[in-house]
Tab-separated table of N, CA and C in Angstrom:
chain	number	residue	atom	x	y	z
A	1	UNK	N	0.887	-1.256	0.020
A	1	UNK	CA	-0.086	0.037	0.010
A	1	UNK	C	0.757	1.210	0.044
A	2	UNK	N	0.888	2.253	-0.983
A	2	UNK	CA	1.643	3.244	-0.941
A	2	UNK	C	0.850	4.615	-0.382
A	3	UNK	N	1.402	5.103	0.564
A	3	UNK	CA	0.738	6.156	1.531
A	3	UNK	C	1.684	7.145	1.587
A	4	UNK	N	1.317	8.257	2.097
A	4	UNK	CA	1.904	9.611	2.100
A	4	UNK	C	2.127	9.876	3.565
A	5	UNK	N	1.585	9.458	4.515
A	5	UNK	CA	1.782	9.207	5.900
A	5	UNK	C	0.797	8.436	6.526
A	6	UNK	N	1.293	8.072	7.715
A	6	UNK	CA	0.550	7.072	8.776
A	6	UNK	C	0.835	7.383	10.304
A	7	UNK	N	0.072	6.901	11.114
A	7	UNK	CA	-0.198	7.269	12.348
A	7	UNK	C	-0.979	6.328	13.096
A	8	UNK	N	-0.433	5.818	14.444
A	8	UNK	CA	-1.312	5.138	15.361
A	8	UNK	C	-1.729	5.635	16.595
A	9	UNK	N	-3.113	5.897	16.270
A	9	UNK	CA	-3.682	6.665	17.567
A	9	UNK	C	-3.971	6.068	18.634
A	10	UNK	N	-3.759	6.665	20.138
A	10	UNK	CA	-4.497	6.076	21.290
A	10	UNK	C	-5.753	5.323	21.158
A	11	UNK	N	-6.405	5.815	20.138
A	11	UNK	CA	-7.669	4.976	20.323
A	11	UNK	C	-7.657	3.613	19.768
A	12	UNK	N	-6.808	3.077	19.638
A	12	UNK	CA	-6.490	1.895	19.268
A	12	UNK	C	-6.688	1.631	17.524
A	13	UNK	N	-6.817	2.690	16.954
A	13	UNK	CA	-6.851	2.807	15.381
A	13	UNK	C	-5.590	3.492	14.762
A	14	UNK	N	-5.290	2.618	13.650
A	14	UNK	CA	-4.071	3.287	12.661
A	14	UNK	C	-4.865	4.136	11.391
A	15	UNK	N	-4.253	5.386	11.027
A	15	UNK	CA	-4.623	6.231	10.301
A	15	UNK	C	-3.756	6.137	8.746
A	16	UNK	N	-4.138	5.849	7.953
A	16	UNK	CA	-3.310	6.049	6.332
A	16	UNK	C	-3.722	7.029	5.489
A	17	UNK	N	-2.868	7.950	5.328
A	17	UNK	CA	-2.853	8.831	4.378
A	17	UNK	C	-2.414	8.850	3.092
A	18	UNK	N	-3.531	9.094	1.923
A	18	UNK	CA	-2.947	9.202	0.592
A	18	UNK	C	-3.586	10.543	-0.343
A	19	UNK	N	-2.784	11.511	-0.423
A	19	UNK	CA	-3.573	12.524	-1.229
A	19	UNK	C	-4.808	12.878	-0.517
A	20	UNK	N	-5.861	13.122	-0.617
A	20	UNK	CA	-6.924	13.872	-0.141
A	20	UNK	C	-7.792	12.759	0.676
A	21	UNK	N	-7.289	11.241	0.886
A	21	UNK	CA	-8.190	10.378	1.378
A	21	UNK	C	-7.231	9.431	2.469
A	22	UNK	N	-8.066	8.973	3.473
A	22	UNK	CA	-7.648	8.661	4.452
A	22	UNK	C	-8.250	7.160	4.495
A	23	UNK	N	-7.550	6.241	5.194
A	23	UNK	CA	-8.231	4.850	5.841
A	23	UNK	C	-8.228	4.550	7.068
A	24	UNK	N	-8.806	4.148	7.807
A	24	UNK	CA	-8.615	4.011	9.312
A	24	UNK	C	-8.610	2.561	9.758
A	25	UNK	N	-7.940	1.706	10.359
A	25	UNK	CA	-7.592	0.622	10.430
A	25	UNK	C	-8.323	0.317	11.914
A	26	UNK	N	-9.148	-0.890	12.505
A	26	UNK	CA	-8.989	-0.882	13.615
A	26	UNK	C	-8.489	-2.061	13.915
A	27	UNK	N	-7.432	-2.163	15.287
A	27	UNK	CA	-6.628	-3.387	15.177
A	27	UNK	C	-7.330	-4.454	15.927
A	28	UNK	N	-8.862	-3.851	16.948
A	28	UNK	CA	-9.270	-5.208	17.489
A	28	UNK	C	-10.477	-5.758	16.440
A	29	UNK	N	-10.654	-4.953	15.307
A	29	UNK	CA	-11.418	-5.796	14.608
A	29	UNK	C	-10.552	-6.284	13.081
A	30	UNK	N	-9.172	-6.074	13.131
A	30	UNK	CA	-8.337	-6.425	12.198
A	30	UNK	C	-8.734	-6.150	10.882
A	31	UNK	N	-9.132	-4.516	10.719
A	31	UNK	CA	-9.966	-4.749	9.237
A	31	UNK	C	-9.757	-2.937	9.190
A	32	UNK	N	-10.001	-2.553	8.068
A	32	UNK	CA	-10.315	-1.393	7.689
A	32	UNK	C	-11.658	-0.725	8.088
A	33	UNK	N	-12.234	-0.112	9.326
A	33	UNK	CA	-13.252	0.326	9.251
A	33	UNK	C	-14.088	1.747	8.786
A	34	UNK	N	-13.199	2.524	7.842
A	34	UNK	CA	-13.720	3.465	7.551
A	34	UNK	C	-12.519	3.861	6.577
A	35	UNK	N	-13.193	4.491	5.364
A	35	UNK	CA	-12.488	5.271	4.191
A	35	UNK	C	-13.238	6.464	4.240
A	36	UNK	N	-12.437	7.805	4.345
A	36	UNK	CA	-12.894	9.159	4.180
A	36	UNK	C	-11.930	9.916	3.036
A	37	UNK	N	-12.767	11.063	3.219
A	37	UNK	CA	-11.765	12.350	2.301
A	37	UNK	C	-11.273	13.169	3.954
A	38	UNK	N	-10.264	13.744	3.688
A	38	UNK	CA	-9.679	14.555	4.849
A	38	UNK	C	-10.405	15.894	4.514
A	39	UNK	N	-10.962	16.304	5.964
A	39	UNK	CA	-11.619	17.613	5.919
A	39	UNK	C	-13.060	17.341	5.957
A	40	UNK	N	-13.582	16.553	4.938
A	40	UNK	CA	-15.340	16.368	4.740
A	40	UNK	C	-15.833	15.242	5.617
A	41	UNK	N	-14.814	14.278	5.980
A	41	UNK	CA	-15.036	12.794	6.666
A	41	UNK	C	-14.320	12.666	7.860
A	42	UNK	N	-13.596	13.663	7.964
A	42	UNK	CA	-12.685	13.686	9.504
A	42	UNK	C	-11.371	14.507	9.106
A	43	UNK	N	-10.917	14.827	10.171
A	43	UNK	CA	-9.652	15.559	10.236
A	43	UNK	C	-9.706	16.952	9.694
A	44	UNK	N	-10.565	17.544	10.027
A	44	UNK	CA	-10.724	18.985	9.839
A	44	UNK	C	-9.695	19.836	10.113
A	45	UNK	N	-9.422	20.858	8.947
A	45	UNK	CA	-8.316	21.543	9.383
A	45	UNK	C	-6.896	20.875	8.833
A	46	UNK	N	-6.966	19.763	8.312
A	46	UNK	CA	-5.604	19.006	7.625
A	46	UNK	C	-5.739	19.267	6.255
A	47	UNK	N	-4.451	19.664	5.820
A	47	UNK	CA	-4.607	19.863	4.328
A	47	UNK	C	-5.353	18.907	3.358
A	48	UNK	N	-6.185	19.307	2.726
A	48	UNK	CA	-7.038	18.336	1.997
A	48	UNK	C	-6.333	17.548	0.545
A	49	UNK	N	-5.170	18.319	0.362
A	49	UNK	CA	-4.697	17.694	-0.866
A	49	UNK	C	-3.273	17.007	-0.380
A	50	UNK	N	-3.366	16.449	0.811
A	50	UNK	CA	-2.348	15.537	1.387
A	50	UNK	C	-1.323	16.108	2.626
A	51	UNK	N	-0.814	14.939	3.065
A	51	UNK	CA	0.085	15.459	3.976
A	51	UNK	C	1.471	14.777	3.693
A	52	UNK	N	2.570	15.189	4.598
A	52	UNK	CA	4.278	14.378	4.250
A	52	UNK	C	4.306	13.524	5.603
A	53	UNK	N	3.864	13.971	6.709
A	53	UNK	CA	4.072	13.212	7.805
A	53	UNK	C	2.966	13.157	8.932
A	54	UNK	N	3.053	12.488	9.998
A	54	UNK	CA	1.591	12.780	10.602
A	54	UNK	C	2.538	11.812	11.888
A	55	UNK	N	1.994	12.310	13.089
A	55	UNK	CA	2.333	11.835	14.435
A	55	UNK	C	1.385	12.122	15.457
A	56	UNK	N	1.564	11.201	16.377
A	56	UNK	CA	0.528	11.335	17.674
A	56	UNK	C	1.656	11.766	18.783
A	57	UNK	N	1.604	12.959	19.429
A	57	UNK	CA	2.465	13.560	20.457
A	57	UNK	C	1.863	12.764	21.993
A	58	UNK	N	2.819	12.465	22.803
A	58	UNK	CA	2.573	11.966	23.986
A	58	UNK	C	1.481	13.030	24.831
A	59	UNK	N	0.729	13.773	24.007
A	59	UNK	CA	-0.009	14.945	24.871
A	59	UNK	C	-1.479	14.520	24.545
A	60	UNK	N	-1.479	13.416	23.572
A	60	UNK	CA	-2.611	12.807	22.702
A	60	UNK	C	-2.960	13.732	21.357
A	61	UNK	N	-2.346	14.762	21.274
A	61	UNK	CA	-2.498	15.523	20.001
A	61	UNK	C	-2.069	15.080	19.012
A	62	UNK	N	-2.653	14.935	17.656
A	62	UNK	CA	-1.993	14.735	16.402
A	62	UNK	C	-1.521	15.913	15.685
A	63	UNK	N	-0.501	15.702	15.102
A	63	UNK	CA	0.242	16.638	14.387
A	63	UNK	C	0.328	16.439	12.980
A	64	UNK	N	0.355	17.095	11.902
A	64	UNK	CA	0.483	16.885	10.627
A	64	UNK	C	1.414	17.863	10.071
A	65	UNK	N	2.263	17.388	8.948
A	65	UNK	CA	3.292	18.292	8.532
A	65	UNK	C	3.139	17.902	6.647
A	66	UNK	N	3.447	19.222	5.971
A	66	UNK	CA	3.658	19.378	4.734
A	66	UNK	C	4.710	20.328	4.070
A	67	UNK	N	5.207	19.860	3.454
A	67	UNK	CA	6.445	20.902	2.906
A	67	UNK	C	7.413	21.007	4.147
A	68	UNK	N	8.188	22.241	3.868
A	68	UNK	CA	9.080	22.471	4.898
A	68	UNK	C	8.614	23.599	5.921
């Protein structure tokens, strides 16, 4: 699977970002349980044309990076 960025969230799910879309993987169910568009189906405020990197800080917040 070719992805732009990925992160494992404390909610027990992993998010994979590619262009303007993301997939959410549920570790408990061992399956992708959601496919959506950045901004309209979740992750409001994140660049809708894709991200370069993502991480979850120990403070519980997700941070996204694009370009320099």
